[in-house]
Amino acid sequence: PFPDIYSPLFNPGPPPPRLFPPPISLAHHPLPPTRYSYYHHPPARCSHRRHPPCMQTEMISKICGTPGSPWKLYVDPAQDVTCLHNIWTGEKIFDFRMTDQKLREITKENLVFEAEYDARIQAHKDRDADWDAVVRNFSATIMQRMYRFWAGNKRMEEMRWKIVMHQKEKERQSEQAASILLQAFWRGRTERLEMRSWIAQIYCKRWDDRRQKAFYENVYTYEKTWNRPYIHARLFPEKDW
């Protein structure tokens, strides 16, 4: 038996408002509900509670004809005769007036519309699968970044004491080098000050009457030289002796 499309079950009145408007290319083609196109289910009648409008459209497409095709097969309640009704154009053909040529045309249209309907369903499934893959990939990327940030901080905490010890060792070596340099400067100055008085007592400058020229003599070793001793010139640079 064919369902009565004029009953409240299959003729609930105007459809309720959609949350999202359908695309232009799919506006005149009934599709099963997805997460991108679904209806509010108003608690109006018992039939609506049991069979929402989206389920009614799907039931009509499956029971009364080929899914996606405008041709629906049912028993006309006025004539009590089986008929084929095009819900898009309003054309109605009773079974006793059906011809082979018209039946072939309807069968061809049913095959085309069924293939198009299946392609749209598959496209919606592929779109949902692609969206799920994008969301998973994005979520995995975020989680990987969070884990790498946490792992980097953890490893940094484990190695921080080594870095601190290395910095302290470098500071200690710098301080030690600076202290050695200051000590060298201080010892050199102290030694030079002590040697000035000692060197001043060792060397004396004399005059040679035969050559008419001054020479320098070490009073301890009696070593003589015509040139000024280097140590004397180094410790007394301000004197032209």
PDB file of C-alpha atoms in Angstrom:
ATOM      1  CA  PRO A   1       0.000   0.000   0.000  1.00  0.00           C
ATOM      2  CA  PHE A   2       1.136   3.518  -0.810  1.00  0.00           C
ATOM      3  CA  PRO A   3       0.987   6.223   1.881  1.00  0.00           C
ATOM      4  CA  ASP A   4      -1.535   8.993   1.644  1.00  0.00           C
ATOM      5  CA  ILE A   5       0.399  12.202   0.996  1.00  0.00           C
ATOM      6  CA  TYR A   6      -2.602  14.323   1.909  1.00  0.00           C
ATOM      7  CA  SER A   7      -2.673  13.051   5.475  1.00  0.00           C
ATOM      8  CA  PRO A   8      -1.213  15.243   8.268  1.00  0.00           C
ATOM      9  CA  LEU A   9       1.742  12.853   8.405  1.00  0.00           C
ATOM     10  CA  PHE A  10       2.956  13.849   4.905  1.00  0.00           C
ATOM     11  CA  ASN A  11       1.366  17.290   4.591  1.00  0.00           C
ATOM     12  CA  PRO A  12       2.269  19.147   7.787  1.00  0.00           C
ATOM     13  CA  GLY A  13       1.913  22.630   6.281  1.00  0.00           C
ATOM     14  CA  PRO A  14       4.683  25.146   5.683  1.00  0.00           C
ATOM     15  CA  PRO A  15       8.089  23.973   6.862  1.00  0.00           C
ATOM     16  CA  PRO A  16       9.563  25.566   9.974  1.00  0.00           C
ATOM     17  CA  PRO A  17      12.380  28.103   9.595  1.00  0.00           C
ATOM     18  CA  ARG A  18      15.880  26.776   8.938  1.00  0.00           C
ATOM     19  CA  LEU A  19      18.836  27.707  11.061  1.00  0.00           C
ATOM     20  CA  PHE A  20      21.057  28.061   7.965  1.00  0.00           C
ATOM     21  CA  PRO A  21      19.701  28.743   4.443  1.00  0.00           C
ATOM     22  CA  PRO A  22      20.564  26.033   1.897  1.00  0.00           C
ATOM     23  CA  PRO A  23      22.899  26.778  -1.031  1.00  0.00           C
ATOM     24  CA  ILE A  24      21.289  28.156  -4.191  1.00  0.00           C
ATOM     25  CA  SER A  25      22.116  25.066  -6.244  1.00  0.00           C
ATOM     26  CA  LEU A  26      20.484  22.798  -3.621  1.00  0.00           C
ATOM     27  CA  ALA A  27      17.525  24.987  -2.711  1.00  0.00           C
ATOM     28  CA  HIS A  28      15.012  22.916  -4.761  1.00  0.00           C
ATOM     29  CA  HIS A  29      16.445  19.476  -3.970  1.00  0.00           C
ATOM     30  CA  PRO A  30      15.441  17.786  -0.712  1.00  0.00           C
ATOM     31  CA  LEU A  31      18.456  16.487   1.184  1.00  0.00           C
ATOM     32  CA  PRO A  32      18.696  14.454   4.354  1.00  0.00           C
ATOM     33  CA  PRO A  33      19.509  16.567   7.424  1.00  0.00           C
ATOM     34  CA  THR A  34      23.167  17.123   8.233  1.00  0.00           C
ATOM     35  CA  ARG A  35      24.914  19.191  10.871  1.00  0.00           C
ATOM     36  CA  TYR A  36      24.917  22.097   8.351  1.00  0.00           C
ATOM     37  CA  SER A  37      21.190  21.926   7.470  1.00  0.00           C
ATOM     38  CA  TYR A  38      18.636  20.873  10.028  1.00  0.00           C
ATOM     39  CA  TYR A  39      15.233  21.999  11.235  1.00  0.00           C
ATOM     40  CA  HIS A  40      13.661  23.140  14.449  1.00  0.00           C
ATOM     41  CA  HIS A  41      11.206  20.476  15.567  1.00  0.00           C
ATOM     42  CA  PRO A  42       8.122  22.317  16.859  1.00  0.00           C
ATOM     43  CA  PRO A  43       6.041  20.297  19.328  1.00  0.00           C
ATOM     44  CA  ALA A  44       2.819  20.946  17.346  1.00  0.00           C
ATOM     45  CA  ARG A  45       1.102  17.592  16.751  1.00  0.00           C
ATOM     46  CA  CYS A  46       1.805  14.025  17.642  1.00  0.00           C
ATOM     47  CA  SER A  47       2.798  13.316  14.041  1.00  0.00           C
ATOM     48  CA  HIS A  48       5.430  16.050  14.250  1.00  0.00           C
ATOM     49  CA  ARG A  49       6.770  14.602  17.440  1.00  0.00           C
ATOM     50  CA  ARG A  50       7.026  11.166  15.887  1.00  0.00           C
ATOM     51  CA  HIS A  51       8.054  12.252  12.371  1.00  0.00           C
ATOM     52  CA  PRO A  52       9.671  15.708  12.004  1.00  0.00           C
ATOM     53  CA  PRO A  53       9.324  17.460   8.608  1.00  0.00           C
ATOM     54  CA  CYS A  54      12.838  16.522   7.547  1.00  0.00           C
ATOM     55  CA  MET A  55      12.055  12.845   8.214  1.00  0.00           C
ATOM     56  CA  GLN A  56       8.747  13.162   6.342  1.00  0.00           C
ATOM     57  CA  THR A  57      10.520  14.510   3.245  1.00  0.00           C
ATOM     58  CA  GLU A  58      13.019  11.675   3.402  1.00  0.00           C
ATOM     59  CA  MET A  59      10.247   9.099   3.823  1.00  0.00           C
ATOM     60  CA  ILE A  60       8.339  10.504   0.827  1.00  0.00           C
ATOM     61  CA  SER A  61      11.518  10.431  -1.309  1.00  0.00           C
ATOM     62  CA  LYS A  62      12.247   6.808  -0.365  1.00  0.00           C
ATOM     63  CA  ILE A  63       8.727   5.320  -0.341  1.00  0.00           C
ATOM     64  CA  CYS A  64       6.878   7.277  -3.046  1.00  0.00           C
ATOM     65  CA  GLY A  65       9.638   7.426  -5.616  1.00  0.00           C
ATOM     66  CA  THR A  66      13.317   7.588  -6.417  1.00  0.00           C
ATOM     67  CA  PRO A  67      15.331   9.750  -3.978  1.00  0.00           C
ATOM     68  CA  GLY A  68      16.101  13.110  -5.560  1.00  0.00           C
ATOM     69  CA  SER A  69      13.612  12.681  -8.412  1.00  0.00           C
ATOM     70  CA  PRO A  70      10.535  14.971  -8.705  1.00  0.00           C
ATOM     71  CA  TRP A  71       8.397  12.031  -9.900  1.00  0.00           C
ATOM     72  CA  LYS A  72       6.398  10.452  -7.067  1.00  0.00           C
ATOM     73  CA  LEU A  73       4.286   7.308  -7.359  1.00  0.00           C
ATOM     74  CA  TYR A  74       1.153   7.038  -5.212  1.00  0.00           C
ATOM     75  CA  VAL A  75      -2.559   6.284  -5.345  1.00  0.00           C
ATOM     76  CA  ASP A  76      -4.633   9.326  -6.180  1.00  0.00           C
ATOM     77  CA  PRO A  77      -7.255   9.624  -3.403  1.00  0.00           C
ATOM     78  CA  ALA A  78      -9.864  11.190  -5.680  1.00  0.00           C
ATOM     79  CA  GLN A  79      -9.619   8.712  -8.553  1.00  0.00           C
ATOM     80  CA  ASP A  80      -8.315   5.761  -6.522  1.00  0.00           C
ATOM     81  CA  VAL A  81      -5.851   5.126  -9.307  1.00  0.00           C
ATOM     82  CA  THR A  82      -2.092   4.829  -9.252  1.00  0.00           C
ATOM     83  CA  CYS A  83      -0.414   7.891 -10.710  1.00  0.00           C
ATOM     84  CA  LEU A  84       2.974   9.478 -11.268  1.00  0.00           C
ATOM     85  CA  HIS A  85       3.128  13.070 -10.031  1.00  0.00           C
ATOM     86  CA  ASN A  86       5.892  15.584 -10.822  1.00  0.00           C
ATOM     87  CA  ILE A  87       6.010  17.722  -7.690  1.00  0.00           C
ATOM     88  CA  TRP A  88       8.089  20.380  -9.435  1.00  0.00           C
ATOM     89  CA  THR A  89       5.950  21.034 -12.506  1.00  0.00           C
ATOM     90  CA  GLY A  90       2.614  19.710 -11.167  1.00  0.00           C
ATOM     91  CA  GLU A  91       2.272  17.217 -14.033  1.00  0.00           C
ATOM     92  CA  LYS A  92       0.240  14.125 -13.092  1.00  0.00           C
ATOM     93  CA  ILE A  93      -0.050  10.966 -15.232  1.00  0.00           C
ATOM     94  CA  PHE A  94      -2.386   8.117 -14.330  1.00  0.00           C
ATOM     95  CA  ASP A  95      -1.324   4.549 -14.965  1.00  0.00           C
ATOM     96  CA  PHE A  96      -3.997   3.873 -17.643  1.00  0.00           C
ATOM     97  CA  ARG A  97      -2.700   6.891 -19.604  1.00  0.00           C
ATOM     98  CA  MET A  98       0.963   6.022 -19.337  1.00  0.00           C
ATOM     99  CA  THR A  99       2.837   5.365 -22.571  1.00  0.00           C
ATOM    100  CA  ASP A 100       6.097   3.504 -23.147  1.00  0.00           C
ATOM    101  CA  GLN A 101       7.863   6.650 -24.359  1.00  0.00           C
ATOM    102  CA  LYS A 102       6.799   8.665 -21.304  1.00  0.00           C
ATOM    103  CA  LEU A 103       7.751   5.789 -19.009  1.00  0.00           C
ATOM    104  CA  ARG A 104      11.223   5.644 -20.566  1.00  0.00           C
ATOM    105  CA  GLU A 105      11.621   9.411 -20.108  1.00  0.00           C
ATOM    106  CA  ILE A 106      10.549   9.169 -16.457  1.00  0.00           C
ATOM    107  CA  THR A 107      12.858   6.185 -15.859  1.00  0.00           C
ATOM    108  CA  LYS A 108      15.768   8.069 -17.447  1.00  0.00           C
ATOM    109  CA  GLU A 109      15.040  11.149 -15.308  1.00  0.00           C
ATOM    110  CA  ASN A 110      14.831   8.955 -12.213  1.00  0.00           C
ATOM    111  CA  LEU A 111      18.235   7.437 -12.940  1.00  0.00           C
ATOM    112  CA  VAL A 112      19.800  10.861 -13.536  1.00  0.00           C
ATOM    113  CA  PHE A 113      18.245  12.427 -10.439  1.00  0.00           C
ATOM    114  CA  GLU A 114      19.121   9.402  -8.300  1.00  0.00           C
ATOM    115  CA  ALA A 115      22.762   9.602  -9.421  1.00  0.00           C
ATOM    116  CA  GLU A 116      22.769  13.334  -8.714  1.00  0.00           C
ATOM    117  CA  TYR A 117      21.171  12.746  -5.312  1.00  0.00           C
ATOM    118  CA  ASP A 118      23.757  10.090  -4.413  1.00  0.00           C
ATOM    119  CA  ALA A 119      26.533  12.416  -5.594  1.00  0.00           C
ATOM    120  CA  ARG A 120      25.210  15.215  -3.384  1.00  0.00           C
ATOM    121  CA  ILE A 121      24.974  12.860  -0.418  1.00  0.00           C
ATOM    122  CA  GLN A 122      28.524  11.656  -1.043  1.00  0.00           C
ATOM    123  CA  ALA A 123      29.700  15.270  -1.439  1.00  0.00           C
ATOM    124  CA  HIS A 124      28.155  16.124   1.931  1.00  0.00           C
ATOM    125  CA  LYS A 125      29.838  13.118   3.517  1.00  0.00           C
ATOM    126  CA  ASP A 126      33.187  14.019   1.941  1.00  0.00           C
ATOM    127  CA  ARG A 127      32.753  17.602   3.136  1.00  0.00           C
ATOM    128  CA  ASP A 128      32.065  16.440   6.675  1.00  0.00           C
ATOM    129  CA  ALA A 129      35.014  14.035   6.560  1.00  0.00           C
ATOM    130  CA  ASP A 130      37.290  16.761   5.219  1.00  0.00           C
ATOM    131  CA  TRP A 131      36.129  19.165   7.917  1.00  0.00           C
ATOM    132  CA  ASP A 132      36.727  16.516  10.599  1.00  0.00           C
ATOM    133  CA  ALA A 133      40.214  15.906   9.195  1.00  0.00           C
ATOM    134  CA  VAL A 134      40.963  19.647   9.243  1.00  0.00           C
ATOM    135  CA  VAL A 135      39.747  19.950  12.836  1.00  0.00           C
ATOM    136  CA  ARG A 136      41.767  16.906  13.905  1.00  0.00           C
ATOM    137  CA  ASN A 137      44.874  18.218  12.174  1.00  0.00           C
ATOM    138  CA  PHE A 138      44.464  21.653  13.756  1.00  0.00           C
ATOM    139  CA  SER A 139      43.811  20.139  17.186  1.00  0.00           C
ATOM    140  CA  ALA A 140      46.807  17.828  16.836  1.00  0.00           C
ATOM    141  CA  THR A 141      49.018  20.775  15.845  1.00  0.00           C
ATOM    142  CA  ILE A 142      47.889  22.796  18.868  1.00  0.00           C
ATOM    143  CA  MET A 143      48.437  19.838  21.203  1.00  0.00           C
ATOM    144  CA  GLN A 144      51.899  19.200  19.747  1.00  0.00           C
ATOM    145  CA  ARG A 145      52.850  22.849  20.238  1.00  0.00           C
ATOM    146  CA  MET A 146      51.601  22.763  23.824  1.00  0.00           C
ATOM    147  CA  TYR A 147      53.525  19.538  24.537  1.00  0.00           C
ATOM    148  CA  ARG A 148      56.712  20.861  22.942  1.00  0.00           C
ATOM    149  CA  PHE A 149      56.430  24.076  24.947  1.00  0.00           C
ATOM    150  CA  TRP A 150      55.898  22.090  28.157  1.00  0.00           C
ATOM    151  CA  ALA A 151      58.710  19.650  27.342  1.00  0.00           C
ATOM    152  CA  GLY A 152      61.050  22.534  26.481  1.00  0.00           C
ATOM    153  CA  ASN A 153      60.318  24.248  29.786  1.00  0.00           C
ATOM    154  CA  LYS A 154      60.802  20.958  31.629  1.00  0.00           C
ATOM    155  CA  ARG A 155      64.132  20.331  29.947  1.00  0.00           C
ATOM    156  CA  MET A 156      65.152  23.927  30.550  1.00  0.00           C
ATOM    157  CA  GLU A 157      64.406  23.538  34.248  1.00  0.00           C
ATOM    158  CA  GLU A 158      66.555  20.409  34.332  1.00  0.00           C
ATOM    159  CA  MET A 159      69.454  22.180  32.579  1.00  0.00           C
ATOM    160  CA  ARG A 160      69.059  25.568  34.240  1.00  0.00           C
ATOM    161  CA  TRP A 161      71.429  24.709  37.107  1.00  0.00           C
ATOM    162  CA  LYS A 162      74.127  23.799  34.583  1.00  0.00           C
ATOM    163  CA  ILE A 163      73.710  27.140  32.858  1.00  0.00           C
ATOM    164  CA  VAL A 164      73.834  28.962  36.216  1.00  0.00           C
ATOM    165  CA  MET A 165      76.959  27.071  37.243  1.00  0.00           C
ATOM    166  CA  HIS A 166      78.594  27.820  33.899  1.00  0.00           C
ATOM    167  CA  GLN A 167      77.803  31.531  34.257  1.00  0.00           C
ATOM    168  CA  LYS A 168      79.175  31.557  37.812  1.00  0.00           C
ATOM    169  CA  GLU A 169      82.342  29.793  36.642  1.00  0.00           C
ATOM    170  CA  LYS A 170      82.853  32.375  33.902  1.00  0.00           C
ATOM    171  CA  GLU A 171      82.322  35.208  36.405  1.00  0.00           C
ATOM    172  CA  ARG A 172      84.815  33.586  38.812  1.00  0.00           C
ATOM    173  CA  GLN A 173      87.417  33.238  36.054  1.00  0.00           C
ATOM    174  CA  SER A 174      86.901  36.868  35.023  1.00  0.00           C
ATOM    175  CA  GLU A 175      87.276  38.039  38.617  1.00  0.00           C
ATOM    176  CA  GLN A 176      90.401  35.891  39.048  1.00  0.00           C
ATOM    177  CA  ALA A 177      91.970  37.273  35.861  1.00  0.00           C
ATOM    178  CA  ALA A 178      91.165  40.834  36.946  1.00  0.00           C
ATOM    179  CA  SER A 179      92.637  40.239  40.412  1.00  0.00           C
ATOM    180  CA  ILE A 180      95.833  38.733  38.907  1.00  0.00           C
ATOM    181  CA  LEU A 181      96.207  41.719  36.597  1.00  0.00           C
ATOM    182  CA  LEU A 182      95.734  44.188  39.457  1.00  0.00           C
ATOM    183  CA  GLN A 183      98.235  42.286  41.593  1.00  0.00           C
ATOM    184  CA  ALA A 184     100.763  42.348  38.730  1.00  0.00           C
ATOM    185  CA  PHE A 185     100.335  46.083  38.311  1.00  0.00           C
ATOM    186  CA  TRP A 186     100.696  46.693  42.053  1.00  0.00           C
ATOM    187  CA  ARG A 187     103.756  44.467  42.434  1.00  0.00           C
ATOM    188  CA  GLY A 188     105.425  46.019  39.413  1.00  0.00           C
ATOM    189  CA  ARG A 189     104.864  49.531  40.755  1.00  0.00           C
ATOM    190  CA  THR A 190     106.126  48.526  44.188  1.00  0.00           C
ATOM    191  CA  GLU A 191     109.255  46.888  42.761  1.00  0.00           C
ATOM    192  CA  ARG A 192     109.993  49.859  40.552  1.00  0.00           C
ATOM    193  CA  LEU A 193     109.720  52.241  43.499  1.00  0.00           C
ATOM    194  CA  GLU A 194     112.084  50.066  45.560  1.00  0.00           C
ATOM    195  CA  MET A 195     114.561  49.698  42.716  1.00  0.00           C
ATOM    196  CA  ARG A 196     114.783  53.428  42.000  1.00  0.00           C
ATOM    197  CA  SER A 197     116.758  54.176  45.171  1.00  0.00           C
ATOM    198  CA  TRP A 198     118.957  51.084  44.721  1.00  0.00           C
ATOM    199  CA  ILE A 199     119.743  51.782  41.047  1.00  0.00           C
ATOM    200  CA  ALA A 200     120.470  55.412  41.894  1.00  0.00           C
ATOM    201  CA  GLN A 201     123.233  54.213  44.268  1.00  0.00           C
ATOM    202  CA  ILE A 202     124.757  51.643  41.858  1.00  0.00           C
ATOM    203  CA  TYR A 203     125.490  53.792  38.822  1.00  0.00           C
ATOM    204  CA  CYS A 204     127.468  57.000  38.777  1.00  0.00           C
ATOM    205  CA  LYS A 205     128.353  59.284  35.894  1.00  0.00           C
ATOM    206  CA  ARG A 206     132.045  60.279  35.381  1.00  0.00           C
ATOM    207  CA  TRP A 207     134.018  62.394  32.932  1.00  0.00           C
ATOM    208  CA  ASP A 208     136.909  61.098  30.772  1.00  0.00           C
ATOM    209  CA  ASP A 209     139.522  63.879  30.341  1.00  0.00           C
ATOM    210  CA  ARG A 210     141.393  62.108  27.580  1.00  0.00           C
ATOM    211  CA  ARG A 211     138.367  61.538  25.347  1.00  0.00           C
ATOM    212  CA  GLN A 212     136.424  64.477  26.641  1.00  0.00           C
ATOM    213  CA  LYS A 213     133.314  62.337  27.051  1.00  0.00           C
ATOM    214  CA  ALA A 214     131.069  61.189  29.937  1.00  0.00           C
ATOM    215  CA  PHE A 215     130.769  57.523  30.831  1.00  0.00           C
ATOM    216  CA  TYR A 216     128.784  55.444  33.341  1.00  0.00           C
ATOM    217  CA  GLU A 217     130.354  53.176  35.980  1.00  0.00           C
ATOM    218  CA  ASN A 218     128.931  50.505  38.254  1.00  0.00           C
ATOM    219  CA  VAL A 219     130.377  51.212  41.716  1.00  0.00           C
ATOM    220  CA  TYR A 220     130.134  47.518  42.738  1.00  0.00           C
ATOM    221  CA  THR A 221     131.447  45.745  39.638  1.00  0.00           C
ATOM    222  CA  TYR A 222     133.442  48.695  38.219  1.00  0.00           C
ATOM    223  CA  GLU A 223     131.875  48.019  34.859  1.00  0.00           C
ATOM    224  CA  LYS A 224     132.084  51.062  32.560  1.00  0.00           C
ATOM    225  CA  THR A 225     129.958  51.957  29.552  1.00  0.00           C
ATOM    226  CA  TRP A 226     129.669  54.955  27.269  1.00  0.00           C
ATOM    227  CA  ASN A 227     125.889  54.565  26.937  1.00  0.00           C
ATOM    228  CA  ARG A 228     123.391  55.137  29.669  1.00  0.00           C
ATOM    229  CA  PRO A 229     122.267  51.827  31.281  1.00  0.00           C
ATOM    230  CA  TYR A 230     118.853  50.670  30.150  1.00  0.00           C
ATOM    231  CA  ILE A 231     117.578  50.020  33.683  1.00  0.00           C
ATOM    232  CA  HIS A 232     118.576  53.535  34.711  1.00  0.00           C
ATOM    233  CA  ALA A 233     116.790  55.077  31.723  1.00  0.00           C
ATOM    234  CA  ARG A 234     113.739  52.899  32.400  1.00  0.00           C
ATOM    235  CA  LEU A 235     113.435  53.856  36.063  1.00  0.00           C
ATOM    236  CA  PHE A 236     114.333  57.526  35.561  1.00  0.00           C
ATOM    237  CA  PRO A 237     112.776  58.501  32.241  1.00  0.00           C
ATOM    238  CA  GLU A 238     112.166  62.064  33.348  1.00  0.00           C
ATOM    239  CA  LYS A 239     115.884  62.770  33.919  1.00  0.00           C
ATOM    240  CA  ASP A 240     118.404  63.424  31.138  1.00  0.00           C
ATOM    241  CA  TRP A 241     121.397  62.055  33.020  1.00  0.00           C
TER     242      TRP A 241
END
